XYZ file of C-alpha atoms in Angstrom:
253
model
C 119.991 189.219 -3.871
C 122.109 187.064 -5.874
C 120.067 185.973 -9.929
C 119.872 181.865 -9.781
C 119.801 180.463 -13.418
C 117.510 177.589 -13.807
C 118.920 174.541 -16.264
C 117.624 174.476 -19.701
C 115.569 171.290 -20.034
C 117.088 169.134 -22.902
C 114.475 168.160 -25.795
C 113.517 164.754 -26.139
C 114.963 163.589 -29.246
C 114.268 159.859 -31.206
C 117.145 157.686 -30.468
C 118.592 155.909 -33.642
C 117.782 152.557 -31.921
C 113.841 153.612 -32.381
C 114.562 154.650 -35.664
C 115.717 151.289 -36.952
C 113.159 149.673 -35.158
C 110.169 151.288 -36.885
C 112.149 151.181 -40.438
C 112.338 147.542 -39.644
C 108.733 147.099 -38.910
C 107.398 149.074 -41.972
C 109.774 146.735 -44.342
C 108.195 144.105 -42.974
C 104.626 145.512 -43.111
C 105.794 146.274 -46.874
C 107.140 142.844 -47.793
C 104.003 141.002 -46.158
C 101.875 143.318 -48.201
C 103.829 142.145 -51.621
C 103.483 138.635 -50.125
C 99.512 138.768 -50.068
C 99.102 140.865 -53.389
C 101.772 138.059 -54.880
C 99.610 135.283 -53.497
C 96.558 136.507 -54.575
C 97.655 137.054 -58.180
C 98.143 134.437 -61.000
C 101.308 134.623 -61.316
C 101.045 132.055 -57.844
C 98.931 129.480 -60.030
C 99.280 126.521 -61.391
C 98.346 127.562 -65.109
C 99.672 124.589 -67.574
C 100.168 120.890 -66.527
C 101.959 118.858 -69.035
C 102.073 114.758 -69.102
C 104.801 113.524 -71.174
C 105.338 109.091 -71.768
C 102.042 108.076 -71.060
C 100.095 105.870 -73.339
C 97.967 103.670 -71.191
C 97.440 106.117 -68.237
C 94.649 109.064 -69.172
C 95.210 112.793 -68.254
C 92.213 112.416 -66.360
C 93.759 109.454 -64.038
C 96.856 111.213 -63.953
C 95.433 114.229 -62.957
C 93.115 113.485 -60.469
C 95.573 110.640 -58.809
C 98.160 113.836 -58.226
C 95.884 116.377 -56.742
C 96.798 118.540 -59.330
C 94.506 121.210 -60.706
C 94.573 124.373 -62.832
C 94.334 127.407 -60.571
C 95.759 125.383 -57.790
C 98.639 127.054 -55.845
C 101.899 126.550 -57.616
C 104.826 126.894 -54.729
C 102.515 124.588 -52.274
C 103.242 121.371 -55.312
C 105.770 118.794 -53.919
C 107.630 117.574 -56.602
C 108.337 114.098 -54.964
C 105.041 114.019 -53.086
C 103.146 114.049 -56.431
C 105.562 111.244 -58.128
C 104.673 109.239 -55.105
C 100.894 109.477 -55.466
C 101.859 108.642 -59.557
C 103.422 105.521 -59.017
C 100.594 104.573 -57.072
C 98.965 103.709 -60.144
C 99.570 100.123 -61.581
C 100.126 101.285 -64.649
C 102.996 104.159 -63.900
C 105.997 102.516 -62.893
C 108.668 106.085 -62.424
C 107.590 110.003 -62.438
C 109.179 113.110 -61.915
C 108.046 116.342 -61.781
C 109.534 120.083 -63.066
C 108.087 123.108 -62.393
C 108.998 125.806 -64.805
C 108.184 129.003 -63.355
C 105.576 131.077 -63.839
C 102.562 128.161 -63.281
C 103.691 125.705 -65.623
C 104.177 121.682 -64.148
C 105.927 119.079 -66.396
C 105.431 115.403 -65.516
C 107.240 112.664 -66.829
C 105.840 109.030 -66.875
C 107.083 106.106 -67.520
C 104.773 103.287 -67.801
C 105.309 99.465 -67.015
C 105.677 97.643 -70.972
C 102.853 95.645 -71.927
C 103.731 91.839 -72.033
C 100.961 90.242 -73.442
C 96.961 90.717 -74.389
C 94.121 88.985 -72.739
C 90.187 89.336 -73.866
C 87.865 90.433 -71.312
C 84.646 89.087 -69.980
C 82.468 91.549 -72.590
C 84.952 89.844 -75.316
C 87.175 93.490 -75.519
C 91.368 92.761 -76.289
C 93.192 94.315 -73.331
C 96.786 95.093 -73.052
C 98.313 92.951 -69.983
C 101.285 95.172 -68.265
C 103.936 94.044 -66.457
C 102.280 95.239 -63.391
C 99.275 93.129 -63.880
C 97.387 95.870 -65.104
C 94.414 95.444 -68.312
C 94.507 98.400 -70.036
C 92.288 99.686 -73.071
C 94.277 98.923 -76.360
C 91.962 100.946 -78.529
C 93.885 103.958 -78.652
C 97.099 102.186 -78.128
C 97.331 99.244 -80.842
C 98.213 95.869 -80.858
C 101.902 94.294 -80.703
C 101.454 91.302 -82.888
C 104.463 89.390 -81.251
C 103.379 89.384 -77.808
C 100.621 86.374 -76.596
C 97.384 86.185 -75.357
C 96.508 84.917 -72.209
C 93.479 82.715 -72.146
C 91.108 81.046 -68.981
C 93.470 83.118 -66.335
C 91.419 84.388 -63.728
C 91.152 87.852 -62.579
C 92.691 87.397 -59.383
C 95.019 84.673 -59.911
C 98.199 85.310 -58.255
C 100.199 83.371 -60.989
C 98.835 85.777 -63.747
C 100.661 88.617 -61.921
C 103.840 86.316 -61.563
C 104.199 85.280 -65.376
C 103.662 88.900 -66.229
C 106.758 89.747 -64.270
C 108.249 87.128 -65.580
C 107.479 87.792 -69.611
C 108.742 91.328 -68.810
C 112.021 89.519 -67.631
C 112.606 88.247 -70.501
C 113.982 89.712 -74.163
C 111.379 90.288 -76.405
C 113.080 87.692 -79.142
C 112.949 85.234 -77.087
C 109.151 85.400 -76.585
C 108.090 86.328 -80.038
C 106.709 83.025 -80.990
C 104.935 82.067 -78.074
C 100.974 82.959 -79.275
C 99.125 81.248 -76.423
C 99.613 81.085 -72.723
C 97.019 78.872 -70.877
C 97.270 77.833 -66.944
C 97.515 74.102 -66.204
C 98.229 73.647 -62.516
C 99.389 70.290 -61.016
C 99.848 69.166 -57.399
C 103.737 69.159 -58.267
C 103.573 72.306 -60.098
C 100.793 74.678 -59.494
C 102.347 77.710 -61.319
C 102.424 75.068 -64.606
C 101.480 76.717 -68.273
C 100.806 75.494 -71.190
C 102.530 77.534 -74.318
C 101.125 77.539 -77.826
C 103.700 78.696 -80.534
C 103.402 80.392 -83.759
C 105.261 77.697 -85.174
C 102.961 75.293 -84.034
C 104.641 74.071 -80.897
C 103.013 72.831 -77.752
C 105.096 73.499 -74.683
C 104.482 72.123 -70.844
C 106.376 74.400 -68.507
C 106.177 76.490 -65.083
C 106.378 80.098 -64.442
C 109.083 79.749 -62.259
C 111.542 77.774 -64.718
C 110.279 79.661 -67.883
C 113.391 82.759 -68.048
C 115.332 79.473 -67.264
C 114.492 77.378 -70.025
C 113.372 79.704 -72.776
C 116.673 79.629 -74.605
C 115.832 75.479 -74.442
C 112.656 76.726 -76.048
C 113.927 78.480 -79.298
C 116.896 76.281 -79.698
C 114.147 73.280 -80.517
C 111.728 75.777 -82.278
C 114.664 76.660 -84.323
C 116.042 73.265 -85.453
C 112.859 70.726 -85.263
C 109.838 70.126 -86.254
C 106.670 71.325 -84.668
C 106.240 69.048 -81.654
C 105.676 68.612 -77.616
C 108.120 70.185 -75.596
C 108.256 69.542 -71.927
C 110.912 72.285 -69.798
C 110.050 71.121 -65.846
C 112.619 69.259 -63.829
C 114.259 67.460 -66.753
C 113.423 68.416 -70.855
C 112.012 66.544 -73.324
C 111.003 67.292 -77.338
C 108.811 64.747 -78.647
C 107.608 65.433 -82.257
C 103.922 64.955 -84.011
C 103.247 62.138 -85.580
C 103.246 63.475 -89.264
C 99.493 63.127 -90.526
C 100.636 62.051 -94.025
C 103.041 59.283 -93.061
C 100.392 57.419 -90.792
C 98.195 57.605 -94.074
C 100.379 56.010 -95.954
C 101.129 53.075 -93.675
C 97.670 52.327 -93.417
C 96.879 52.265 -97.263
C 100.186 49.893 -97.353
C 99.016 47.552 -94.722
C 95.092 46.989 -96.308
């Protein structure tokens, strides 16, 4: 009776596809495990914010106004998201953010200019800004050459306007001008009345004054303390010298 051979059975054996496949999932078990410990460490924080430019905005405005916070994570901060929330403030006109790595977050502010000073209703001198903003001046000083704005309402939509406007304009040009009071007409209802440090009076509107302020120092500069009038048409009319009127009475008697 003829021997039959029976077939060796072949051993299973890990293909190199199933190989790669489990390398591939323990990296990624591995990096997702450095991920979490990362994460979790403080080397993820937020662990200095610096404010650079700003004199009339606090650290604590700034601060809570961009959601920053120490401890807070650092790779979640949007650098443009938290200039956006920044300039939100009236007093912050540009930002930008930096982030230094490890945790630290530089901000730079710039802040509208202040453009005049204007005493509150507890009798306090505020800085006026550009923006329309009152800020504190205790901290900040006082710039003797800009003016103070007196009887302007809190709300008044012309206040905002002339402070746009005196930011439009070079500071030499506005150095004399001590005293800006509204004076409204039907005509004119953004009209002002200027008082000068020279001892001008001046009649003129917010909307003409970048216009005719280079009328305004030309007279200031060449005659005598008088009336000026810059509307539709310009006039200078000077005072009536005290001393002279005196004189032509006691002649007369």
């Amino acid at each position: 009776m003829p021997k039959t051979r029976l077939p060796l059975l072949k051993e299973d054996k890990p293909t190199k596809k199933m190989s790669r496949k489990i390398t591939f999932i323990l990296l990624l078990l591995f990096i997702a495990l450095l991920a979490v410990i990362f994460f979790r460490s403080s080397m993820s924080r937020i662990t200095e914010i610096q404010f650079q430019g700003n004199k009339y905005s606090t650290r604590e405005e700034l601060l809570e106004k961009s959601g920053l916070a120490l401890g807070g994570q650092y790779f979640a901060v949007s650098n443009d998201a938290v200039a956006d929330r920044l300039k939100e403030l009236k007093t912050v006109q540009e930002a930008s953010v930096e982030k230094k790595f490890p945790g630290l977050v530089s901000i730079s502010i710039k802040e509208y200019p202040a453009v005049a000073y204007e005493l509150d209703q507890d009798g306090v001198l505020e800085a006026i800004l550009s923006s329309g903003a009152a800020v504190s001046v205790n901290e900040t000083g006082i710039a003797v050459e800009k003016p103070i704005l007196t009887s302007w309402g809190e709300d008044d939509p012309h206040k905002a306007k002339l402070c746009q406007t005196l930011a439009s304009i070079p500071n030499e040009l506005t150095s004399d001008i001590s005293e800006i009071v509204p004076s409204p007409t039907l005509s004119f209802p953004d009209r002002i009345k200027l008082y000068t440090r020279s001892h001008f009076e001046v009649i003129t509107a917010i909307s003409l004054l970048k216009d005719k302020v280079e009328y305004l120092n030309q007279v200031i500069e060449t005659e005598e303390p008088g009336l000026i009038k810059m509307l539709e048409a310009d006039s200078y009319v000077p005072f009536a010298p005290v001393k002279e009127e005196n004189v032509k009475e006691d002649t007369q008697e």
